[in-house]
mmCIF file of C-alpha atoms in Angstrom:
data_model
loop_
_atom_site.group_PDB
_atom_site.id
_atom_site.type_symbol
_atom_site.label_atom_id
_atom_site.label_comp_id
_atom_site.label_asym_id
_atom_site.label_seq_id
_atom_site.Cartn_x
_atom_site.Cartn_y
_atom_site.Cartn_z
ATOM 1 C CA ARG A 21 0.000 0.000 0.000
ATOM 2 C CA ASN A 22 1.268 3.484 -0.846
ATOM 3 C CA PRO A 23 2.001 5.111 2.537
ATOM 4 C CA ILE A 24 1.138 8.541 1.154
ATOM 5 C CA ASP A 25 -2.240 7.986 -0.534
ATOM 6 C CA ASP A 26 -4.413 8.148 2.562
ATOM 7 C CA ASP A 27 -2.614 11.103 4.131
ATOM 8 C CA VAL A 28 -2.319 13.741 1.420
ATOM 9 C CA THR A 29 -4.740 16.630 1.798
ATOM 10 C CA ALA A 30 -6.279 17.987 -1.418
ATOM 11 C CA PRO A 31 -3.365 19.796 -3.104
ATOM 12 C CA PRO A 32 -3.711 23.273 -4.617
ATOM 13 C CA ARG A 33 -3.662 23.848 -8.381
ATOM 14 C CA LEU A 34 -0.456 25.659 -9.271
ATOM 15 C CA THR A 35 -1.547 27.389 -12.465
ATOM 16 C CA THR A 36 1.553 29.486 -13.191
ATOM 17 C CA SER A 37 5.274 28.827 -13.309
ATOM 18 C CA GLU A 38 5.780 31.461 -10.629
ATOM 19 C CA ALA A 39 3.407 29.642 -8.274
ATOM 20 C CA ALA A 40 5.104 26.296 -8.943
ATOM 21 C CA LEU A 41 8.594 27.663 -8.292
ATOM 22 C CA ALA A 42 7.444 29.410 -5.127
ATOM 23 C CA ALA A 43 5.917 26.136 -3.907
ATOM 24 C CA ALA A 44 9.153 24.304 -4.723
ATOM 25 C CA ASP A 45 11.100 26.869 -2.688
ATOM 26 C CA ARG A 46 8.775 26.433 0.304
ATOM 27 C CA VAL A 47 9.136 22.651 0.204
ATOM 28 C CA ALA A 48 12.891 22.943 -0.282
ATOM 29 C CA ALA A 49 13.170 25.139 2.798
ATOM 30 C CA GLU A 50 11.383 22.470 4.827
ATOM 31 C CA ILE A 51 13.338 19.454 3.602
ATOM 32 C CA THR A 52 16.846 20.944 3.513
ATOM 33 C CA PRO A 53 17.389 20.666 7.290
ATOM 34 C CA GLY A 54 18.334 17.108 8.151
ATOM 35 C CA SER A 55 19.013 15.996 4.569
ATOM 36 C CA ALA A 56 22.601 14.966 5.363
ATOM 37 C CA GLU A 57 21.495 13.021 8.430
ATOM 38 C CA ARG A 58 18.743 11.291 6.449
ATOM 39 C CA GLU A 59 21.370 10.267 3.899
ATOM 40 C CA ARG A 60 23.666 8.882 6.572
ATOM 41 C CA THR A 61 20.910 6.820 8.184
ATOM 42 C CA GLY A 62 19.121 5.771 4.984
ATOM 43 C CA ALA A 63 15.861 7.280 6.259
ATOM 44 C CA VAL A 64 12.632 6.533 4.371
ATOM 45 C CA LEU A 65 11.605 9.798 2.717
ATOM 46 C CA VAL A 66 7.835 9.431 3.006
ATOM 47 C CA PRO A 67 7.369 12.679 5.015
ATOM 48 C CA GLN A 68 9.341 14.639 2.410
ATOM 49 C CA LEU A 69 7.378 13.123 -0.483
ATOM 50 C CA ARG A 70 4.162 13.977 1.338
ATOM 51 C CA LEU A 71 5.194 17.632 1.488
ATOM 52 C CA VAL A 72 5.818 17.660 -2.269
ATOM 53 C CA ALA A 73 2.415 16.082 -2.949
ATOM 54 C CA GLU A 74 0.528 18.423 -0.622
ATOM 55 C CA ALA A 75 2.174 21.447 -2.235
ATOM 56 C CA GLY A 76 0.553 20.536 -5.575
ATOM 57 C CA LEU A 77 3.849 20.017 -7.383
ATOM 58 C CA LEU A 78 3.038 16.521 -8.692
ATOM 59 C CA GLY A 79 0.318 17.885 -10.976
ATOM 60 C CA ILE A 80 2.114 20.826 -12.578
ATOM 61 C CA SER A 81 2.760 19.094 -15.910
ATOM 62 C CA VAL A 82 -0.746 17.630 -16.349
ATOM 63 C CA PRO A 83 -2.036 18.917 -19.719
ATOM 64 C CA THR A 84 -4.782 21.516 -19.800
ATOM 65 C CA GLY A 85 -6.957 19.061 -21.718
ATOM 66 C CA HIS A 86 -7.009 16.896 -18.590
ATOM 67 C CA GLY A 87 -7.748 19.754 -16.212
ATOM 68 C CA GLY A 88 -4.154 20.500 -15.307
ATOM 69 C CA PRO A 89 -2.091 23.680 -15.639
ATOM 70 C CA GLY A 90 0.114 22.257 -18.406
ATOM 71 C CA LEU A 91 3.177 24.122 -17.184
ATOM 72 C CA PRO A 92 6.178 23.995 -19.540
ATOM 73 C CA ALA A 93 9.026 21.509 -19.329
ATOM 74 C CA SER A 94 11.381 24.314 -18.328
ATOM 75 C CA THR A 95 9.364 24.830 -15.138
ATOM 76 C CA VAL A 96 9.346 21.113 -14.316
ATOM 77 C CA VAL A 97 13.122 20.929 -14.786
ATOM 78 C CA GLU A 98 13.644 23.948 -12.533
ATOM 79 C CA VAL A 99 11.369 22.471 -9.843
ATOM 80 C CA LEU A 100 13.470 19.291 -9.919
ATOM 81 C CA ARG A 101 16.665 21.331 -9.640
ATOM 82 C CA ARG A 102 15.402 23.236 -6.599
ATOM 83 C CA LEU A 103 14.170 20.101 -4.839
ATOM 84 C CA SER A 104 17.442 18.298 -5.607
ATOM 85 C CA ARG A 105 19.380 21.209 -4.159
ATOM 86 C CA ALA A 106 17.452 20.635 -0.928
ATOM 87 C CA ASP A 107 17.742 16.818 -0.958
ATOM 88 C CA GLY A 108 19.214 14.979 -3.931
ATOM 89 C CA ALA A 109 17.328 11.783 -3.120
ATOM 90 C CA VAL A 110 13.961 13.575 -3.191
ATOM 91 C CA GLY A 111 14.717 15.036 -6.616
ATOM 92 C CA GLN A 112 15.838 11.652 -7.936
ATOM 93 C CA LEU A 113 12.713 9.954 -6.571
ATOM 94 C CA LEU A 114 10.496 12.374 -8.497
ATOM 95 C CA LEU A 115 12.407 12.327 -11.781
ATOM 96 C CA SER A 116 10.549 9.312 -13.182
ATOM 97 C CA HIS A 117 7.235 10.827 -12.036
ATOM 98 C CA PHE A 118 7.585 13.753 -14.405
ATOM 99 C CA VAL A 119 9.099 11.723 -17.255
ATOM 100 C CA ILE A 120 6.255 9.198 -17.168
ATOM 101 C CA ALA A 121 3.679 11.990 -16.929
ATOM 102 C CA GLN A 122 5.200 13.513 -20.067
ATOM 103 C CA ALA A 123 5.341 10.140 -21.837
ATOM 104 C CA ILE A 124 1.579 9.554 -21.643
ATOM 105 C CA SER A 125 0.692 13.035 -22.887
ATOM 106 C CA GLY A 126 0.677 11.734 -26.451
ATOM 107 C CA LEU A 127 -2.269 9.461 -25.666
ATOM 108 C CA GLY A 128 -4.699 12.376 -25.645
ATOM 109 C CA SER A 129 -8.046 11.231 -24.252
ATOM 110 C CA GLN A 130 -7.127 7.546 -24.594
ATOM 111 C CA GLU A 131 -6.808 5.510 -21.392
ATOM 112 C CA PRO A 132 -4.935 5.306 -19.148
ATOM 113 C CA ALA A 133 -4.091 9.008 -19.499
ATOM 114 C CA PRO A 134 -7.388 10.386 -18.078
ATOM 115 C CA ARG A 135 -7.254 8.062 -15.075
ATOM 116 C CA ILE A 136 -3.588 8.702 -14.322
ATOM 117 C CA TYR A 137 -3.770 12.463 -14.765
ATOM 118 C CA ALA A 138 -6.817 12.741 -12.490
ATOM 119 C CA ASP A 139 -4.848 10.962 -9.782
ATOM 120 C CA LEU A 140 -1.827 13.240 -10.271
ATOM 121 C CA LEU A 141 -4.002 16.297 -9.733
ATOM 122 C CA ALA A 142 -5.179 14.666 -6.490
ATOM 123 C CA GLY A 143 -1.579 14.264 -5.295
ATOM 124 C CA ALA A 144 -0.583 10.851 -6.661
ATOM 125 C CA GLN A 145 3.021 10.006 -7.524
ATOM 126 C CA LEU A 146 4.251 7.879 -10.429
ATOM 127 C CA GLY A 147 7.076 5.362 -10.094
ATOM 128 C CA ASN A 148 9.303 3.528 -12.528
ATOM 129 C CA ALA A 149 10.002 -0.181 -13.035
ATOM 130 C CA THR A 150 12.048 -0.469 -16.216
ATOM 131 C CA ALA A 151 15.552 -1.850 -15.632
ATOM 132 C CA GLU A 152 16.338 -5.554 -15.200
ATOM 133 C CA ARG A 153 19.376 -7.556 -14.153
ATOM 134 C CA GLY A 154 21.120 -10.103 -16.350
ATOM 135 C CA THR A 155 19.855 -8.821 -19.703
ATOM 136 C CA LYS A 156 22.011 -7.960 -22.701
ATOM 137 C CA HIS A 157 20.792 -4.385 -23.134
ATOM 138 C CA ALA A 158 18.016 -2.014 -22.043
ATOM 139 C CA LEU A 159 15.524 -3.352 -24.588
ATOM 140 C CA ASP A 160 16.175 -7.015 -23.735
ATOM 141 C CA ARG A 161 13.225 -7.348 -21.367
ATOM 142 C CA GLN A 162 12.386 -10.578 -19.613
ATOM 143 C CA THR A 163 9.355 -9.174 -17.803
ATOM 144 C CA SER A 164 6.368 -10.132 -19.935
ATOM 145 C CA VAL A 165 2.703 -9.289 -20.275
ATOM 146 C CA ALA A 166 0.174 -11.584 -21.977
ATOM 147 C CA ARG A 167 -3.353 -10.818 -23.194
ATOM 148 C CA ARG A 168 -6.121 -12.845 -21.531
ATOM 149 C CA GLY A 169 -9.440 -11.625 -22.936
ATOM 150 C CA ASP A 170 -10.208 -8.177 -21.513
ATOM 151 C CA GLU A 171 -7.260 -8.394 -19.143
ATOM 152 C CA TRP A 172 -3.508 -8.801 -19.238
ATOM 153 C CA VAL A 173 -1.244 -10.842 -16.956
ATOM 154 C CA LEU A 174 2.130 -9.387 -15.969
ATOM 155 C CA SER A 175 5.127 -11.304 -14.555
ATOM 156 C CA GLY A 176 8.796 -10.522 -13.939
ATOM 157 C CA THR A 177 11.246 -8.748 -11.657
ATOM 158 C CA LYS A 178 12.499 -5.191 -12.001
ATOM 159 C CA TYR A 179 15.485 -3.594 -10.318
ATOM 160 C CA TYR A 180 16.578 0.012 -9.804
ATOM 161 C CA ALA A 181 12.917 0.989 -9.504
ATOM 162 C CA THR A 182 13.448 4.624 -8.547
ATOM 163 C CA GLY A 183 10.224 6.332 -7.551
ATOM 164 C CA ALA A 184 8.407 3.169 -6.534
ATOM 165 C CA LEU A 185 8.759 4.423 -2.963
ATOM 166 C CA GLY A 186 5.639 6.517 -2.389
ATOM 167 C CA ALA A 187 4.140 5.786 -5.808
ATOM 168 C CA SER A 188 0.415 5.383 -6.376
ATOM 169 C CA TRP A 189 1.056 3.984 -9.870
ATOM 170 C CA ILE A 190 4.144 2.140 -11.112
ATOM 171 C CA ALA A 191 4.846 2.133 -14.852
ATOM 172 C CA VAL A 192 6.296 -1.260 -15.809
ATOM 173 C CA ALA A 193 8.161 -1.827 -19.075
ATOM 174 C CA ALA A 194 7.436 -5.294 -20.482
ATOM 175 C CA ARG A 195 7.606 -7.356 -23.643
ATOM 176 C CA ILE A 196 4.361 -8.617 -25.111
ATOM 177 C CA GLU A 197 4.250 -12.394 -24.988
ATOM 178 C CA GLY A 198 3.884 -14.054 -28.390
ATOM 179 C CA ARG A 199 4.742 -10.892 -30.343
ATOM 180 C CA ASP A 200 8.455 -10.899 -31.081
ATOM 181 C CA GLY A 201 10.008 -7.581 -30.104
ATOM 182 C CA ASP A 202 6.807 -5.730 -29.261
ATOM 183 C CA THR A 203 6.711 -3.874 -25.958
ATOM 184 C CA ALA A 204 4.165 -2.325 -23.610
ATOM 185 C CA THR A 205 4.008 -0.017 -20.623
ATOM 186 C CA VAL A 206 1.762 -1.421 -17.908
ATOM 187 C CA PHE A 207 0.446 0.616 -14.972
ATOM 188 C CA VAL A 208 0.026 -1.260 -11.699
ATOM 189 C CA ARG A 209 -0.803 -0.251 -8.152
ATOM 190 C CA PRO A 210 1.758 -1.207 -5.512
ATOM 191 C CA ASP A 211 -0.979 -2.715 -3.335
ATOM 192 C CA GLN A 212 -2.634 -4.991 -5.881
ATOM 193 C CA PRO A 213 -2.281 -8.802 -5.709
ATOM 194 C CA GLY A 214 0.971 -10.125 -7.128
ATOM 195 C CA VAL A 215 2.945 -6.872 -6.716
ATOM 196 C CA THR A 216 5.749 -6.931 -4.135
ATOM 197 C CA LEU A 217 8.026 -3.995 -3.377
ATOM 198 C CA ASP A 218 11.428 -5.171 -2.158
ATOM 199 C CA LEU A 219 12.973 -1.725 -1.952
ATOM 200 C CA ASP A 220 15.269 -2.235 1.030
ATOM 201 C CA THR A 221 17.618 -4.377 -1.089
ATOM 202 C CA TRP A 222 19.013 -1.154 -2.540
ATOM 203 C CA SER A 223 22.653 -0.527 -1.682
ATOM 204 C CA ALA A 224 24.298 2.591 -3.054
ATOM 205 C CA PHE A 225 26.900 5.269 -2.562
ATOM 206 C CA GLY A 226 24.716 8.361 -2.289
ATOM 207 C CA GLN A 227 20.962 8.908 -2.587
ATOM 208 C CA ARG A 228 20.267 6.002 -0.247
ATOM 209 C CA GLY A 229 16.830 7.428 0.442
ATOM 210 C CA THR A 230 15.640 6.627 -3.073
ATOM 211 C CA ALA A 231 15.207 2.989 -1.978
ATOM 212 C CA SER A 232 15.653 1.968 -5.611
ATOM 213 C CA GLY A 233 15.286 -1.751 -5.000
ATOM 214 C CA ALA A 234 13.179 -4.406 -6.705
ATOM 215 C CA VAL A 235 9.581 -4.607 -7.883
ATOM 216 C CA LYS A 236 8.436 -8.213 -8.185
ATOM 217 C CA LEU A 237 5.442 -9.071 -10.357
ATOM 218 C CA ASP A 238 3.848 -12.496 -10.005
ATOM 219 C CA GLY A 239 0.881 -13.059 -12.311
ATOM 220 C CA VAL A 240 -0.465 -9.546 -11.801
ATOM 221 C CA VAL A 241 -3.875 -9.194 -13.475
ATOM 222 C CA VAL A 242 -4.204 -5.805 -15.170
ATOM 223 C CA ASP A 243 -7.199 -4.167 -16.816
ATOM 224 C CA ALA A 244 -6.675 -3.643 -20.548
ATOM 225 C CA ALA A 245 -7.185 0.122 -20.127
ATOM 226 C CA LEU A 246 -3.965 0.253 -18.097
ATOM 227 C CA VAL A 247 -1.779 -1.313 -20.790
ATOM 228 C CA ILE A 248 -0.183 0.871 -23.466
ATOM 229 C CA ASP A 249 0.609 -1.332 -26.469
ATOM 230 C CA GLU A 250 3.690 0.314 -27.981
ATOM 231 C CA GLY A 251 4.535 -2.182 -30.725
ATOM 232 C CA PRO A 252 8.208 -2.554 -31.677
ATOM 233 C CA PRO A 253 10.598 -0.162 -29.912
ATOM 234 C CA PRO A 254 12.605 2.353 -31.963
ATOM 235 C CA ASP A 255 16.104 1.343 -32.954
ATOM 236 C CA PRO A 256 18.450 2.651 -30.225
ATOM 237 C CA VAL A 257 21.109 3.566 -32.809
ATOM 238 C CA ASP A 258 19.233 4.626 -35.940
ATOM 239 C CA GLY A 259 15.902 5.667 -34.445
ATOM 240 C CA PRO A 260 14.972 9.362 -34.546
ATOM 241 C CA PRO A 261 15.649 11.498 -31.465
ATOM 242 C CA SER A 262 12.580 12.259 -29.381
ATOM 243 C CA LEU A 263 11.355 15.191 -27.354
ATOM 244 C CA LEU A 264 10.733 12.788 -24.469
ATOM 245 C CA GLY A 265 14.365 11.664 -24.549
ATOM 246 C CA ALA A 266 15.545 15.277 -24.375
ATOM 247 C CA PHE A 267 13.203 15.989 -21.463
ATOM 248 C CA ASP A 268 14.437 12.876 -19.659
ATOM 249 C CA GLN A 269 18.062 13.953 -20.010
ATOM 250 C CA ALA A 270 17.275 17.537 -18.967
ATOM 251 C CA SER A 271 15.545 16.177 -15.856
ATOM 252 C CA HIS A 272 18.564 14.020 -15.000
ATOM 253 C CA ALA A 273 20.791 17.049 -15.466
ATOM 254 C CA ALA A 274 18.561 19.083 -13.144
ATOM 255 C CA THR A 275 18.956 16.593 -10.296
ATOM 256 C CA ALA A 276 22.728 16.493 -10.779
ATOM 257 C CA ILE A 277 23.031 20.286 -10.975
ATOM 258 C CA GLY A 278 20.870 20.790 -7.886
ATOM 259 C CA THR A 279 22.946 18.281 -5.935
ATOM 260 C CA ALA A 280 26.206 19.846 -7.143
ATOM 261 C CA ARG A 281 25.029 23.325 -6.139
ATOM 262 C CA ALA A 282 24.220 22.081 -2.638
ATOM 263 C CA ALA A 283 27.655 20.455 -2.370
ATOM 264 C CA LEU A 284 29.344 23.679 -3.467
ATOM 265 C CA GLU A 285 27.377 25.763 -0.957
ATOM 266 C CA ASP A 286 27.943 23.311 1.886
ATOM 267 C CA GLY A 287 31.652 23.223 1.090
ATOM 268 C CA ALA A 288 31.862 27.010 1.064
ATOM 269 C CA GLU A 289 30.069 27.217 4.403
ATOM 270 C CA LEU A 290 32.378 24.642 5.930
#
């Protein structure tokens, strides 16, 4: 069960970039104290994630067509930078949230976009379950999803699942069984039968609070509306560059720059 879902009060709608950045600054001021101690102890960052959700920051990129403010990517990247400056693990936890939210924008009114976006506006967080161990490359996925009438069945194990901590929805990358090379993104709830979060297996130098451990999927039954059939993936070498890829890299850069700025300031103070 997501430890945040039942505790988040109705978040405000941040309709301008100025409002979003001001909210990010307020949250940053609250989570900066104690960030080094939380890193040393490997503290679970649920209280910090709750502050982000209650500030309304998780819904800033929801398109206007879904009732959101549709704030630009530049604002999202700057919010991530400011949160990462306060606590690098918090920024890293939320990176996949904004990338996944951007990824489903191309669906328009097609499910699961309306369902997911409505939850984001209510304070829900998205998590990632993409990477696997023991595969040849990023597109060599052993996690599979198979069609069973109006439902799909998902099985496999994911590692480095950053953002699964605190997530209301986890986006799982899988291959479609029986269709050579075709892939899908499957949205699951962390509390539904067959989903196990084994996040405390994460061992890292830095950003320990991300709890980027494993997500285990054992015959998880998923409604067809929560499966995005993507067909064959683009060629990683010859495929065209994408706006989503650029946004993903900009978001990664924002977390690194925010963390580096904090290190520089802490060093100067010392």
